[in-house]
Amino acid sequence: MHMNSNDKNYTNLIDKYVTGKILVTRSSMPGYEEYCEEIRDIWDTHWLTNMGPKHKKLQEDLRVYLGAEKIDLLTNGHMALELTMQALGLTGEVITTPFTFASTTHAIVRNGLTPVFCDIDPESFTIDASKIEALITDKTSAIVPVHVYGNICNIEEIQRIADKHGLKVIYDAAHTFGESYKGAGIGSFGDASCFSFHATKVFNTIEGGAVCFKDETFGNAIYDLKNFGIHGPETVESVGANAKMNEFCAAMGICNLRHVDAEIEKRRLAVEHYHERLDGIKGVRLNKVGDDVKPNYAYLPAVFDPEVFGSDRDEVFAVLAKHNIFARKYFYPLTNTFDCFKGQFDPNETPEALRISKQILTLPLYADLTTEQVDLICDIIISCRK
Ligand SMILES: *Cc1c(COP(=O)(O)O)cnc(C)c1O
C-alpha cells in the first residue's frame, strides 16, 4: 500500500499522543456515517455559516435541553463569556474566583474590568457566597461565579446578594452542560449563563459555546456583538465582533446531542466505580455531587491530603504519568498567580483556593473509560499511599 510521508507523520503523531495512553479525557463523537449524513445537505445548499439551518436547529434543541428561556450560539465558550460581559455593559470591579480556567479571568480583564478574587468553599470548589459581600465596593458591577466540575454554586444566596446590591450575575457554566438544580435547567439562572462546547467537554460541537438568558435587549446586544453589528445589507448599527458558530460545528452538535444522555450514563458508571475503589482510602477525597443536582459527571477531581495519604498530588501525578496515565492538575495554577498578572494579585487572599489547587488532581474520565482502566488507575493511586 502506498503511503506518502504526510500519512506517516500523522501515524507517528497518533502513536505519540494516543496509543497505549489513558488521557484525562477523550472527545465524544458520533458515528462517522451519522455525521456524514448530517452534513450531506450542506453540499446541496452551500450554506456554510451565518446562522443557517443547522445553527437554527441546534439552537432551539439546546434551548430546550438546557431549560433556558432564550439562547444564542457562539464560536466558543470564551467568546460567550467575553461578549456577555460586554453586552451587559459592566464597569469597574467584578467579583469572581481564581479557581477556574484562564478563560473566566481573561474575559473580565479583556473587557477592561478588574477581577476581585473571592475564596472558594473547599467542599464544592465553587465561590464561597458567605465571603462575597465583604468584597463589594461602589465600583462593583457584577458577580461571575463558576459552577466548578459540575458542582452548582449557591445560586439562592448569590442572587440574594446581587439583588440587594444591584449587581449582575453571569455564571460560567462551562462544566454544567445538561444539569438541573431543584428541577430547573442550568440555563435558567442569573442574568446569563455561559456554556462551552469545546471538544473536551461533556457535549461538544468541536469548538463552540452558548449563552442562556432571559432579557430580549441583552439578546439583541449579543447578536450584534457576534455578527459585526450588521442589521441589513446597508445597515451597520454597532461595532460588533465576529463569533458565529458555523454549520459544520452545529451539525456535530446535532449529532452529539442525540447521544449525550447515553454518554452521561456511561460516565456515571465510571464515576461509581472510582467511588467504590477510592472512597475508603484515607487522605483521598473524591468530588461529591450536591443533593439538589442532576449531575453530568463531567470531571472526577480527587483531593490528596499529603499529611494523611503520605504522597502529595505531584507525586501521584508523576507515578500515574510513568504508567502512561495522564491526569490533569486542574485547576492549577490559580488564575491570580498567572505570569501575565505578576504582581497584581495576592493568592494568599484566597487561601482555600490556593490549598486546593495544590492538592487536586482531575482523574481520567470519559464515556468509553472501561472498568478495567478505572481499576488500573485506582491500583496505581492506592500504591502511592505511604
Ligand atoms: C472550557 C472552559 C471555558 C472556555 O471555553 P472554550 O469553549 O474553550 O472557549 C471557560 N470556562 C471554563 C470553566 C471552562 O472549563
Coordinates of N, CA and C in Angstrom, one line a residue, residues 101-273:
F101 N -10.7 28.0 34.9 CA -9.9 28.0 33.7 C -9.5 29.5 33.4
A102 N -8.4 29.7 32.7 CA -7.9 31.0 32.3 C -9.0 31.9 31.7
S103 N -9.9 31.3 31.0 CA -11.0 32.0 30.2 C -11.8 32.9 31.1
T104 N -12.2 32.5 32.3 CA -13.1 33.3 33.1 C -12.4 34.6 33.5
T105 N -11.2 34.5 34.0 CA -10.5 35.8 34.4 C -10.1 36.6 33.2
H106 N -9.7 35.9 32.1 CA -9.3 36.7 30.9 C -10.5 37.4 30.3
A107 N -11.7 36.9 30.3 CA -12.8 37.5 29.8 C -13.1 38.8 30.6
I108 N -12.9 38.8 31.9 CA -13.1 40.0 32.7 C -12.0 41.0 32.4
V109 N -10.7 40.6 32.3 CA -9.6 41.6 32.1 C -9.7 42.1 30.7
R110 N -10.1 41.3 29.7 CA -10.1 41.8 28.3 C -11.3 42.7 28.1
N111 N -12.2 42.8 29.0 CA -13.3 43.8 29.0 C -12.9 45.1 29.7
G112 N -11.6 45.2 30.1 CA -11.1 46.4 30.8 C -11.6 46.4 32.3
L113 N -12.1 45.3 32.8 CA -12.6 45.3 34.2 C -11.6 44.7 35.1
T114 N -11.8 45.0 36.4 CA -10.8 44.5 37.4 C -11.4 43.3 38.2
P115 N -10.8 42.1 38.1 CA -11.3 40.9 38.8 C -11.0 41.1 40.3
V116 N -11.9 40.9 41.2 CA -11.7 40.9 42.6 C -12.0 39.4 43.0
F117 N -10.9 38.8 43.6 CA -11.0 37.4 43.8 C -11.6 37.0 45.2
C118 N -12.6 36.2 45.2 CA -13.2 35.7 46.4 C -12.8 34.3 46.6
D119 N -12.7 33.8 47.8 CA -12.2 32.5 48.1 C -13.3 31.4 47.7
I120 N -12.9 30.2 47.7 CA -13.9 29.1 47.4 C -14.2 28.3 48.6
D121 N -15.4 27.6 48.5 CA -15.8 26.6 49.5 C -15.0 25.3 49.2
P122 N -14.1 24.8 50.1 CA -13.3 23.7 49.8 C -14.0 22.4 49.5
E123 N -15.3 22.3 49.9 CA -16.1 21.1 49.6 C -16.6 21.1 48.2
S124 N -17.1 22.2 47.7 CA -17.8 22.2 46.4 C -16.8 22.8 45.4
F125 N -15.8 23.5 45.8 CA -14.8 24.2 44.9 C -15.4 25.4 44.2
T126 N -16.7 25.8 44.6 CA -17.3 27.0 44.0 C -17.1 28.2 44.9
I127 N -17.5 29.3 44.4 CA -17.3 30.6 45.2 C -18.0 30.4 46.6
D128 N -17.3 30.9 47.6 CA -17.9 30.9 49.0 C -18.8 32.1 49.1
A129 N -20.1 31.9 49.0 CA -21.0 33.0 48.9 C -21.0 33.8 50.2
S130 N -20.6 33.2 51.3 CA -20.5 34.0 52.6 C -19.4 35.0 52.6
K131 N -18.5 35.0 51.6 CA -17.4 35.9 51.6 C -17.5 37.0 50.5
I132 N -18.7 37.0 49.8 CA -18.8 37.9 48.7 C -19.1 39.3 49.2
E133 N -20.0 39.5 50.1 CA -20.4 40.8 50.5 C -19.3 41.7 51.0
A134 N -18.3 41.1 51.7 CA -17.2 41.9 52.2 C -16.3 42.5 51.0
L135 N -16.5 41.9 49.8 CA -15.6 42.4 48.7 C -16.3 43.4 47.9
I136 N -17.6 43.7 48.1 CA -18.4 44.7 47.3 C -18.0 46.1 47.6
T137 N -17.7 46.9 46.6 CA -17.4 48.3 46.8 C -18.3 49.1 45.9
D138 N -18.2 50.4 45.9 CA -19.1 51.2 45.0 C -18.7 51.1 43.5
K139 N -17.6 50.4 43.2 CA -17.2 50.1 41.8 C -17.7 48.8 41.3
T140 N -18.2 47.9 42.2 CA -18.6 46.5 41.8 C -19.8 46.6 40.9
S141 N -19.7 45.9 39.7 CA -20.9 45.8 38.8 C -21.5 44.4 38.6
A142 N -20.7 43.4 39.0 CA -21.2 42.0 38.7 C -20.5 41.0 39.6
I143 N -21.1 39.8 39.6 CA -20.5 38.6 40.2 C -20.4 37.6 39.1
V144 N -19.2 37.0 38.9 CA -19.0 36.0 37.9 C -18.6 34.7 38.6
P145 N -19.6 33.9 39.1 CA -19.2 32.6 39.7 C -19.1 31.5 38.7
V146 N -18.4 30.4 39.1 CA -18.1 29.3 38.2 C -18.7 28.0 38.8
H147 N -19.5 27.3 38.0 CA -20.0 26.0 38.5 C -18.9 25.0 38.3
V148 N -18.0 24.8 39.2 CA -16.8 24.1 39.0 C -17.0 22.5 39.0
Y149 N -16.5 21.8 38.0 CA -16.6 20.4 37.8 C -18.1 19.9 37.8
G150 N -19.0 20.8 37.5 CA -20.4 20.4 37.5 C -21.1 20.6 38.9
N151 N -20.3 21.1 39.9 CA -20.9 21.4 41.2 C -21.5 22.8 41.0
I152 N -22.8 22.9 41.4 CA -23.5 24.1 41.2 C -23.3 25.1 42.3
C153 N -23.1 26.4 42.0 CA -22.9 27.4 43.1 C -24.1 27.5 44.0
N154 N -23.9 28.3 45.1 CA -25.0 28.6 46.0 C -25.9 29.7 45.3
I155 N -26.7 29.2 44.4 CA -27.5 30.1 43.5 C -28.4 31.1 44.3
E156 N -29.1 30.6 45.3 CA -30.1 31.4 46.0 C -29.3 32.6 46.7
E157 N -28.2 32.2 47.4 CA -27.5 33.2 48.2 C -26.9 34.3 47.2
I158 N -26.3 33.8 46.1 CA -25.7 34.7 45.2 C -26.7 35.7 44.6
Q159 N -27.9 35.2 44.3 CA -28.9 36.0 43.7 C -29.4 37.0 44.8
R160 N -29.5 36.6 46.0 CA -30.0 37.5 47.1 C -29.0 38.7 47.2
I161 N -27.7 38.4 47.2 CA -26.7 39.4 47.3 C -26.7 40.3 46.1
A162 N -26.8 39.7 45.0 CA -26.9 40.6 43.7 C -28.1 41.5 43.7
D163 N -29.3 41.0 44.1 CA -30.5 41.8 44.1 C -30.3 43.0 45.1
K164 N -29.8 42.6 46.3 CA -29.6 43.6 47.4 C -28.7 44.8 46.9
H165 N -27.6 44.4 46.2 CA -26.6 45.4 45.8 C -26.7 45.9 44.3
G166 N -27.8 45.4 43.6 CA -27.9 45.9 42.2 C -26.8 45.4 41.3
L167 N -26.4 44.1 41.5 CA -25.3 43.6 40.7 C -25.8 42.6 39.6
K168 N -25.1 42.5 38.5 CA -25.4 41.4 37.5 C -24.8 40.1 38.0
V169 N -25.4 39.0 37.6 CA -24.8 37.7 37.8 C -24.6 37.0 36.5
I170 N -23.3 36.6 36.2 CA -23.0 35.8 35.0 C -22.4 34.5 35.4
Y171 N -23.0 33.4 35.2 CA -22.4 32.1 35.5 C -21.5 31.6 34.4
D172 N -20.3 31.2 34.8 CA -19.5 30.4 33.9 C -20.0 29.0 34.1
A173 N -20.8 28.5 33.2 CA -21.5 27.2 33.3 C -20.9 26.2 32.4
A174 N -19.6 26.4 32.0 CA -18.9 25.5 31.0 C -18.9 24.1 31.5
H175 N -18.9 23.8 32.8 CA -18.8 22.4 33.3 C -20.2 21.8 33.6
T176 N -21.3 22.5 33.3 CA -22.5 22.0 33.8 C -23.5 21.7 32.7
F177 N -23.1 21.4 31.6 CA -24.0 21.1 30.5 C -25.0 20.0 30.9
G178 N -26.3 20.4 30.7 CA -27.4 19.4 30.9 C -27.8 19.2 32.3
E179 N -27.2 19.9 33.3 CA -27.5 19.6 34.7 C -28.8 20.4 35.0
S180 N -29.4 20.0 36.1 CA -30.5 20.8 36.6 C -30.3 21.0 38.1
Y181 N -30.9 22.0 38.7 CA -30.9 22.3 40.1 C -32.3 22.5 40.6
K182 N -32.7 21.7 41.6 CA -34.0 21.7 42.1 C -35.0 21.6 40.9
G183 N -34.7 20.9 39.9 CA -35.6 20.7 38.8 C -35.6 21.7 37.7
A184 N -34.9 22.8 38.0 CA -34.8 23.9 37.0 C -33.5 23.7 36.1
G185 N -33.6 23.9 34.8 CA -32.5 23.7 33.9 C -31.4 24.7 34.2
I186 N -30.1 24.2 34.0 CA -29.0 25.0 34.4 C -28.9 26.3 33.5
G187 N -29.6 26.4 32.4 CA -29.6 27.6 31.6 C -30.5 28.7 32.1
S188 N -31.2 28.5 33.3 CA -32.2 29.4 33.7 C -31.8 30.4 34.8
F189 N -30.5 30.3 35.2 CA -30.1 31.1 36.4 C -29.3 32.4 36.0
G190 N -29.3 33.3 36.9 CA -28.6 34.6 36.7 C -29.1 35.4 35.6
D191 N -28.3 36.5 35.3 CA -28.7 37.3 34.1 C -28.2 36.6 32.8
A192 N -27.2 35.8 33.0 CA -26.7 34.9 31.8 C -25.9 33.8 32.4
S193 N -26.0 32.7 31.6 CA -25.1 31.5 31.9 C -24.4 31.1 30.6
C194 N -23.1 31.0 30.7 CA -22.2 30.8 29.5 C -21.7 29.4 29.5
F195 N -21.9 28.7 28.3 CA -21.5 27.3 28.2 C -20.4 27.2 27.1
S196 N -19.6 26.1 27.3 CA -18.6 25.8 26.3 C -18.9 24.4 25.7
F197 N -18.8 24.4 24.4 CA -18.9 23.1 23.7 C -17.6 22.7 23.1
H198 N -16.5 23.0 23.8 CA -15.2 22.6 23.3 C -15.1 21.0 23.3
A199 N -14.2 20.6 22.4 CA -14.0 19.1 22.2 C -13.9 18.3 23.5
T200 N -13.4 18.9 24.6 CA -13.1 18.2 25.8 C -14.3 18.2 26.8
K201 N -15.4 18.8 26.4 CA -16.5 19.0 27.3 C -17.5 17.8 27.2
V202 N -18.4 17.7 28.1 CA -19.4 16.6 28.1 C -20.2 16.6 26.8
F203 N -20.5 17.7 26.3 CA -21.2 17.9 25.0 C -20.3 18.8 24.1
N204 N -19.9 18.4 22.9 CA -19.1 19.2 22.1 C -19.6 19.5 20.7
T205 N -19.3 20.7 20.2 CA -19.5 21.0 18.8 C -18.1 21.2 18.1
I206 N -17.1 20.5 18.5 CA -15.7 20.6 18.2 C -15.2 21.8 18.9
E207 N -15.5 23.0 18.4 CA -15.4 24.3 19.2 C -16.8 24.9 19.2
G208 N -17.2 25.5 20.3 CA -18.5 26.1 20.3 C -18.8 26.6 21.7
G209 N -19.9 27.4 21.7 CA -20.4 27.9 23.0 C -21.7 28.5 22.9
A210 N -22.3 28.9 24.0 CA -23.6 29.4 24.0 C -23.8 30.3 25.2
V211 N -24.7 31.3 25.1 CA -25.2 32.0 26.3 C -26.7 31.9 26.5
C212 N -27.1 31.5 27.7 CA -28.5 31.4 28.0 C -28.9 32.6 28.8
F213 N -30.1 33.2 28.5 CA -30.5 34.4 29.2 C -32.0 34.6 29.1
K214 N -32.5 35.7 29.7 CA -34.0 36.0 29.6 C -34.3 37.3 28.9
D215 N -33.4 38.2 29.0 CA -33.8 39.6 28.6 C -33.5 39.8 27.1
E216 N -34.6 40.3 26.4 CA -34.5 40.4 24.9 C -33.5 41.5 24.5
T217 N -33.4 42.6 25.2 CA -32.4 43.6 24.9 C -31.0 43.1 24.9
F218 N -30.7 42.3 26.0 CA -29.4 41.6 26.1 C -29.2 40.7 24.8
G219 N -30.2 40.0 24.5 CA -30.1 39.1 23.3 C -29.8 39.8 22.0
N220 N -30.4 41.0 21.8 CA -30.1 41.8 20.6 C -28.6 42.2 20.7
A221 N -28.2 42.6 21.9 CA -26.8 43.1 22.0 C -25.8 42.0 21.7
I222 N -26.1 40.8 22.2 CA -25.2 39.6 21.9 C -25.2 39.3 20.4
Y223 N -26.3 39.4 19.8 CA -26.4 39.0 18.4 C -25.5 40.0 17.6
D224 N -25.7 41.3 17.9 CA -24.9 42.4 17.3 C -23.4 42.1 17.5
L225 N -23.0 41.8 18.7 CA -21.6 41.6 19.0 C -21.0 40.4 18.3
K226 N -21.9 39.4 18.0 CA -21.3 38.2 17.3 C -21.4 38.3 15.8
N227 N -22.0 39.3 15.3 CA -22.1 39.4 13.8 C -21.9 40.9 13.4
F228 N -20.9 41.5 13.8 CA -20.4 42.8 13.4 C -21.4 44.0 13.5
G229 N -22.5 43.8 14.3 CA -23.5 44.8 14.4 C -24.3 45.0 13.1
I230 N -24.2 44.0 12.2 CA -24.9 44.2 10.9 C -26.4 43.9 11.1
H231 N -27.2 44.8 10.6 CA -28.7 44.6 10.6 C -29.3 44.4 9.3
G232 N -28.6 44.8 8.2 CA -29.1 44.6 6.9 C -27.9 44.9 5.9
P233 N -28.2 44.6 4.6 CA -27.1 44.8 3.6 C -26.4 46.2 3.7
E234 N -27.2 47.2 4.1 CA -26.6 48.5 4.1 C -26.7 49.2 5.4
T235 N -26.9 48.4 6.5 CA -27.1 48.9 7.8 C -26.2 48.2 8.8
V236 N -25.2 49.0 9.4 CA -24.4 48.5 10.5 C -24.6 49.4 11.7
E237 N -25.2 48.9 12.7 CA -25.7 49.7 13.8 C -24.7 49.8 15.0
S238 N -23.8 48.9 15.1 CA -22.9 48.9 16.2 C -21.6 48.3 15.9
V239 N -20.6 48.5 16.7 CA -19.2 48.0 16.4 C -19.1 46.6 17.1
G240 N -19.5 45.6 16.3 CA -19.5 44.2 16.8 C -18.2 43.5 16.4
A241 N -18.1 42.3 17.0 CA -17.0 41.4 16.6 C -17.6 40.3 15.7
N242 N -16.9 39.2 15.6 CA -17.4 38.0 14.8 C -17.2 36.8 15.7
A243 N -18.3 36.2 16.1 CA -18.3 35.0 16.9 C -19.4 34.0 16.6
K244 N -19.7 33.8 15.3 CA -20.8 33.0 14.8 C -20.4 31.5 14.8
M245 N -21.2 30.6 15.2 CA -21.0 29.2 15.1 C -21.3 28.8 13.6
N246 N -20.4 28.0 13.0 CA -20.6 27.6 11.6 C -21.4 26.3 11.5
E247 N -21.8 26.0 10.3 CA -22.8 24.9 10.1 C -22.2 23.5 10.4
F248 N -20.9 23.3 10.2 CA -20.2 22.0 10.4 C -20.2 21.8 11.9
C249 N -19.9 22.8 12.7 CA -19.9 22.7 14.2 C -21.3 22.4 14.7
A250 N -22.3 23.1 14.1 CA -23.6 22.9 14.5 C -24.1 21.5 14.2
A251 N -23.7 21.0 13.0 CA -24.0 19.6 12.7 C -23.4 18.6 13.6
M252 N -22.2 18.8 14.1 CA -21.6 18.0 15.1 C -22.4 18.0 16.4
G253 N -22.9 19.2 16.7 CA -23.7 19.3 17.9 C -25.0 18.6 17.8
I254 N -25.6 18.7 16.6 CA -26.9 18.0 16.4 C -26.7 16.5 16.6
C255 N -25.6 15.9 16.1 CA -25.3 14.5 16.2 C -25.0 14.2 17.7
N256 N -24.1 14.9 18.3 CA -23.7 14.6 19.7 C -24.9 14.7 20.7
L257 N -25.8 15.7 20.4 CA -26.9 15.8 21.3 C -27.8 14.6 21.4
R258 N -27.8 13.8 20.2 CA -28.6 12.6 20.2 C -28.1 11.6 21.2
H259 N -26.8 11.6 21.5 CA -26.1 10.6 22.3 C -25.7 11.1 23.7
V260 N -25.9 12.3 24.0 CA -25.3 12.9 25.2 C -25.9 12.2 26.5
D261 N -27.1 11.9 26.5 CA -27.7 11.2 27.7 C -27.0 9.9 27.9
A262 N -26.8 9.1 26.8 CA -26.2 7.8 27.0 C -24.7 8.0 27.4
E263 N -24.0 9.0 26.9 CA -22.6 9.3 27.3 C -22.6 9.6 28.8
I264 N -23.5 10.4 29.2 CA -23.5 10.8 30.7 C -23.7 9.6 31.5
E265 N -24.6 8.7 31.1 CA -24.9 7.4 31.8 C -23.6 6.6 31.9
K266 N -22.8 6.5 30.8 CA -21.6 5.7 30.8 C -20.6 6.4 31.8
R267 N -20.5 7.7 31.8 CA -19.7 8.5 32.7 C -20.0 8.1 34.2
R268 N -21.4 8.0 34.4 CA -21.8 7.7 35.8 C -21.3 6.4 36.3
L269 N -21.3 5.4 35.4 CA -20.8 4.1 35.8 C -19.3 4.2 36.1
A270 N -18.5 4.9 35.3 CA -17.1 5.0 35.6 C -16.9 5.7 37.0
V271 N -17.7 6.8 37.2 CA -17.5 7.6 38.5 C -17.9 6.7 39.7
E272 N -19.0 5.9 39.5 CA -19.4 5.0 40.6 C -18.3 4.0 40.9
H273 N -17.6 3.5 39.9 CA -16.5 2.6 40.1 C -15.3 3.2 40.8

